[in-house]
Coordinates of C-alpha atoms in Angstrom, one line a residue:
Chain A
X290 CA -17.1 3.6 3.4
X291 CA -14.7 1.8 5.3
X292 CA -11.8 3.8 7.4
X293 CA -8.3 3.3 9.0
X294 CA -6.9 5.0 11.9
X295 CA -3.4 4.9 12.9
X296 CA -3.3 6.3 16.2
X297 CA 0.7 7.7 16.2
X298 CA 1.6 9.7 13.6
X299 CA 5.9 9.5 15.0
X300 CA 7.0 7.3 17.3
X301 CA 10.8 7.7 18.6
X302 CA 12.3 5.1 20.9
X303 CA 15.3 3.5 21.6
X304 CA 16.7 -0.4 20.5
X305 CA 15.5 -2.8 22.8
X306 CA 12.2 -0.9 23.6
X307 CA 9.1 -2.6 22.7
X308 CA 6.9 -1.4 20.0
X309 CA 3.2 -1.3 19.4
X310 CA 1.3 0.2 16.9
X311 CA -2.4 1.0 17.2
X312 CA -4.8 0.2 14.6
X313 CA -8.3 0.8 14.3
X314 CA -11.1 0.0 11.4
X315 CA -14.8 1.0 10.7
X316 CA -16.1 -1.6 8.7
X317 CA -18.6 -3.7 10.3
X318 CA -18.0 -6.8 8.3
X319 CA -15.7 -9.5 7.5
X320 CA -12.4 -7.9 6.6
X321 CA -8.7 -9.0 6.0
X322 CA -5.9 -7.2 7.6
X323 CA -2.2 -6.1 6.7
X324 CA 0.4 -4.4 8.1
X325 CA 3.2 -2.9 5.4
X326 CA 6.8 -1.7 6.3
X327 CA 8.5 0.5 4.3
X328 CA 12.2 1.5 5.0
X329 CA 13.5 4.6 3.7
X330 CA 13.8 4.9 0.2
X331 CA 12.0 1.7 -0.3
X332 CA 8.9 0.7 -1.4
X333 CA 6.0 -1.2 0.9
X334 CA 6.6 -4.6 1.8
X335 CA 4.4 -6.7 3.6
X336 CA 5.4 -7.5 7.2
X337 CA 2.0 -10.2 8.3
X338 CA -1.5 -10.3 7.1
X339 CA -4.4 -11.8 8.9
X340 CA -7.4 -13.7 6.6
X341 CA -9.0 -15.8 9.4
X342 CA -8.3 -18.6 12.1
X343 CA -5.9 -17.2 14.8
X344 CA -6.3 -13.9 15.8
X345 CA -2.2 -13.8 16.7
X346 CA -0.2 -13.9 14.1
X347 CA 3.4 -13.5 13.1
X348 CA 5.0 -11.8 10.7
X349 CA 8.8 -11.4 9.2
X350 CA 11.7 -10.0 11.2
X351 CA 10.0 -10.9 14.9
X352 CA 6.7 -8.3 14.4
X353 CA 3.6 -9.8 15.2
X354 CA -0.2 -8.3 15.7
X355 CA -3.1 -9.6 17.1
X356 CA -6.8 -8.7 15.4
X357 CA -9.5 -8.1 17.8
X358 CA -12.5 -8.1 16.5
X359 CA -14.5 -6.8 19.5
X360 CA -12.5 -3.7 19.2
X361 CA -11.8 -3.4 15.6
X362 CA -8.0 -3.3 15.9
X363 CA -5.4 -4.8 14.8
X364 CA -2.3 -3.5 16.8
X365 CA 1.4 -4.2 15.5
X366 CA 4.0 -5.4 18.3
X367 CA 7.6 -6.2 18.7
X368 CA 9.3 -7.2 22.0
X369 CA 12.7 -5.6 21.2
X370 CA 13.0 -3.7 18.7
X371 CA 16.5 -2.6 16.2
X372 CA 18.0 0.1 15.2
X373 CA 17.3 -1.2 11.2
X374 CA 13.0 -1.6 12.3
X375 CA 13.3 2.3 11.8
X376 CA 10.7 2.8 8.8
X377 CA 7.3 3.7 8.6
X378 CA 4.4 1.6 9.0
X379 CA 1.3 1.1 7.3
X380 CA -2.2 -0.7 8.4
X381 CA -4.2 -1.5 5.7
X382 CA -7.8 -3.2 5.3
X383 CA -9.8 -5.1 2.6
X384 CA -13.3 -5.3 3.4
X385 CA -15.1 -8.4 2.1
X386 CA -17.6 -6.5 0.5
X387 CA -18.5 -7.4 -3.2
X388 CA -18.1 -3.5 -4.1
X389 CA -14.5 -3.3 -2.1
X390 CA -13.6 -7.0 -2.8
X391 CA -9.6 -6.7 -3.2
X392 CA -9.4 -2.7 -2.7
X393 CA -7.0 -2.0 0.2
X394 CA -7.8 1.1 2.6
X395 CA -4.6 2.4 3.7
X396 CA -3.6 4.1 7.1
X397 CA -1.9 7.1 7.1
X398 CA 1.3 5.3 8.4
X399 CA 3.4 5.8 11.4
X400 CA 7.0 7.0 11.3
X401 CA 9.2 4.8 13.3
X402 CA 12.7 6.5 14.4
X403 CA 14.5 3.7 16.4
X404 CA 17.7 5.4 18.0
X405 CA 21.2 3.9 19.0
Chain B
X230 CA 9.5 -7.0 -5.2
X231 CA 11.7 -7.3 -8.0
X232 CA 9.0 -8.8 -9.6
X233 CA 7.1 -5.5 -10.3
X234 CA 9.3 -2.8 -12.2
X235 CA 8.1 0.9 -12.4
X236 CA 9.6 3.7 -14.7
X237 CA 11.0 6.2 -14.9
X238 CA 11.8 6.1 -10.8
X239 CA 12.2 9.9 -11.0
X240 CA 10.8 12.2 -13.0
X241 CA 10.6 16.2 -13.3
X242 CA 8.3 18.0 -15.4
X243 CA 6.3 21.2 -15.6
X244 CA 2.5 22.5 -15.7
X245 CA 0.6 21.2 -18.2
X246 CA 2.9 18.7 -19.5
X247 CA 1.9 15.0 -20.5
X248 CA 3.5 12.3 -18.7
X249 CA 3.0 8.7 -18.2
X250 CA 4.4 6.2 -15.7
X251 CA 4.8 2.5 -16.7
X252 CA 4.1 -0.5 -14.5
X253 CA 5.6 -4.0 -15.8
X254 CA 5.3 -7.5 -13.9
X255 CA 6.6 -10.6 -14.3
X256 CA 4.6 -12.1 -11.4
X257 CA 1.5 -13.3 -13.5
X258 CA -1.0 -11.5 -11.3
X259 CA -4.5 -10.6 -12.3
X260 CA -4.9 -7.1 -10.6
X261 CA -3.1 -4.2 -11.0
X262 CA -2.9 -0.7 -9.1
X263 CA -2.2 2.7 -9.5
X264 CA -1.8 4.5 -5.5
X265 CA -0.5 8.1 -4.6
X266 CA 1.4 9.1 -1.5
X267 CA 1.6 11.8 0.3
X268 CA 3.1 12.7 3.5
X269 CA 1.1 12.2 6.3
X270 CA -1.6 10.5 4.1
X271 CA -0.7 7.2 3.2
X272 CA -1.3 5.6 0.5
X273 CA -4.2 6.6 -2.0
X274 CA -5.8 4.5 -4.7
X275 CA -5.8 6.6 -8.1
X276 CA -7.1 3.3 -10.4
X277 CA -7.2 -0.4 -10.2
X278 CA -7.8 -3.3 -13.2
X279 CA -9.4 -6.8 -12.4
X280 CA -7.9 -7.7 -15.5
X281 CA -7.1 -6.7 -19.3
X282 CA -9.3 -4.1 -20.8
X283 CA -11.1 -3.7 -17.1
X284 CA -10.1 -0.2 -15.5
X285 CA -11.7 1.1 -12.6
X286 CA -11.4 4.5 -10.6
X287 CA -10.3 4.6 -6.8
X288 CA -10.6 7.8 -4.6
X289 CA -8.9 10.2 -6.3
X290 CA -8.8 9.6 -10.4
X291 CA -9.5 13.4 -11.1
X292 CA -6.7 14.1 -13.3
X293 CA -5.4 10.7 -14.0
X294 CA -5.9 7.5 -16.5
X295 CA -4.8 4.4 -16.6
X296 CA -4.8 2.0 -20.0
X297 CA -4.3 -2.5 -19.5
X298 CA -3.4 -3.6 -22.7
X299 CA -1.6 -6.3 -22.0
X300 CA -2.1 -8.5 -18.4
X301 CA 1.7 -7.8 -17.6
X302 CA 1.1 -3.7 -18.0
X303 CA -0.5 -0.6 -16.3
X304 CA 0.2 2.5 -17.0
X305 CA -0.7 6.1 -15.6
X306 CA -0.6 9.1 -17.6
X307 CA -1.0 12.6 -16.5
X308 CA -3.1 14.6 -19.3
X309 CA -2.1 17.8 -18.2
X310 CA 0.3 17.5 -15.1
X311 CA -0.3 20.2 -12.2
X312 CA 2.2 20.8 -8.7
X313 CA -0.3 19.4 -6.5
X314 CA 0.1 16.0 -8.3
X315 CA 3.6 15.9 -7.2
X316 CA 3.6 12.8 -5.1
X317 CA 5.3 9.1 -5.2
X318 CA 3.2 6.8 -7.2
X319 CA 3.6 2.8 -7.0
X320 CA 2.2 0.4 -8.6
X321 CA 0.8 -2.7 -6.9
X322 CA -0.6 -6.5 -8.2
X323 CA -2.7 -8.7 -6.6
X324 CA -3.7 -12.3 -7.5
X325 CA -7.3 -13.4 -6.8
X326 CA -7.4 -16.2 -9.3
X327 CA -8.1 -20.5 -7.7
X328 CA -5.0 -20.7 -6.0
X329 CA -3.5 -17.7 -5.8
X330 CA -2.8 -15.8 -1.9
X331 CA -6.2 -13.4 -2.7
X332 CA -5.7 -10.0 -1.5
X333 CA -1.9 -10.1 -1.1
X334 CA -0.4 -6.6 -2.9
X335 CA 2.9 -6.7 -4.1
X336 CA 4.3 -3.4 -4.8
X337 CA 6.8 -1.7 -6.9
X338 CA 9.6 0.6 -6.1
X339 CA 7.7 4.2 -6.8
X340 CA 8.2 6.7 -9.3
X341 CA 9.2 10.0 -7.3
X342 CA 7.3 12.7 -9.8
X343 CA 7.8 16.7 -9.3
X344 CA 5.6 18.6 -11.2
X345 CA 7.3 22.6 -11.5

């Protein structure tokens, strides 16, 4: 069964600091990749997904995550981030497996406190 | 997602009680989902339809069932509601059909339930 590993359970940082998010995967297959956002009170919306072809890719509101395939990660980033990016952050993974096909394996998510 | 309505959003009830939570879209979309959350533990699938009259269980269905009668609607019920299914449940939809952005989910706003 396939897995996902957020590897920060809180992160607190101040605006302007960069973010990244680690993001790790068993599943030895193909897989497609998502990264969720949700801000308090709010439910999950989807910040970028990665399907195939480049392994950068960009999402809403300046995030962006790069899947490596070598490592089985797929880490969020964001150069500067805002005082409204505080929210917590879900990885989530759909293995292309005919049994999984369209079942998303969630993180356990990643509080994000940005601070003034 | 405007486009995915849950109700009630809040709901307080006691042991043993029958409750069910409602899941209405608007979207069109083929799949539907039924997830838990729980602090520190993400986001956990409780059931999941292909499609009308096709219900499937995810990790943790103990305690939990699901009826698709109509493509548009999803709903949980709770035979017999117990504290630890105290959670926030939303509801998700996903369309796989020729065309459609496969494996995308599009979530709900939640249902907060406390079970006394």
């Amino acid at each position: 069964a396939q897995s996902v590993s957020q590897h920060n359970h809180h992160v607190i940082l101040s605006e302007a600091a960069s973010l990244e998010l680690g993001c790790n995967y068993s599943y030895g297959g193909t897989v497609n990749l998502f990264w969720y956002v949700q801000y308090p009170g709010q439910h999950l919306q989807l910040l970028l997904k990665y399907f195939s072809g480049d392994p950068l890719v960009k999402g809403i509101k300046g995030f962006e995550a790069e899947f490596i395939k070598s490592k089985f990660s797929f880490n969020l980033r964001k150069p500067s981030v805002q005082w409204s990016d505080t929210a917590e952050y879900f990885c989530a993974v759909n293995a292309r497996a005919t049994d999984s096909w369209g079942k998303l394996q969630f993180g356990a998510g990643t509080q994000v406190v940005v601070t003034p | 997602d405007a486009d995915v309505t849950q109700t009630p959003r809040n709901r307080i009830t006691k042991t043993g009680k029958r409750i069910m939570l409602e899941c209405s879209q608007t979207k069109g979309h083929d799949r539907m989902y039924w997830y838990r959350q729980d602090p520190g533990l993400g986001l956990q699938l409780i059931y999941y339809s292909f499609d009308v009259k096709d219900i499937n269980k995810g990790e943790i269905s103990d305690g939990y069932s699901v009826s698709r009668q109509a493509q548009a609607k999803f709903s949980l019920s709770l035979e017999s509601a117990i504290p630890n299914q105290t959670a926030l449940y939303f509801c998700a939809t996903s369309d796989t059909r020729a065309g459609g952005s496969t494996d995308t989910q599009y979530f709900g706003p939640g249902t907060r339930l406390t079970v006394l």
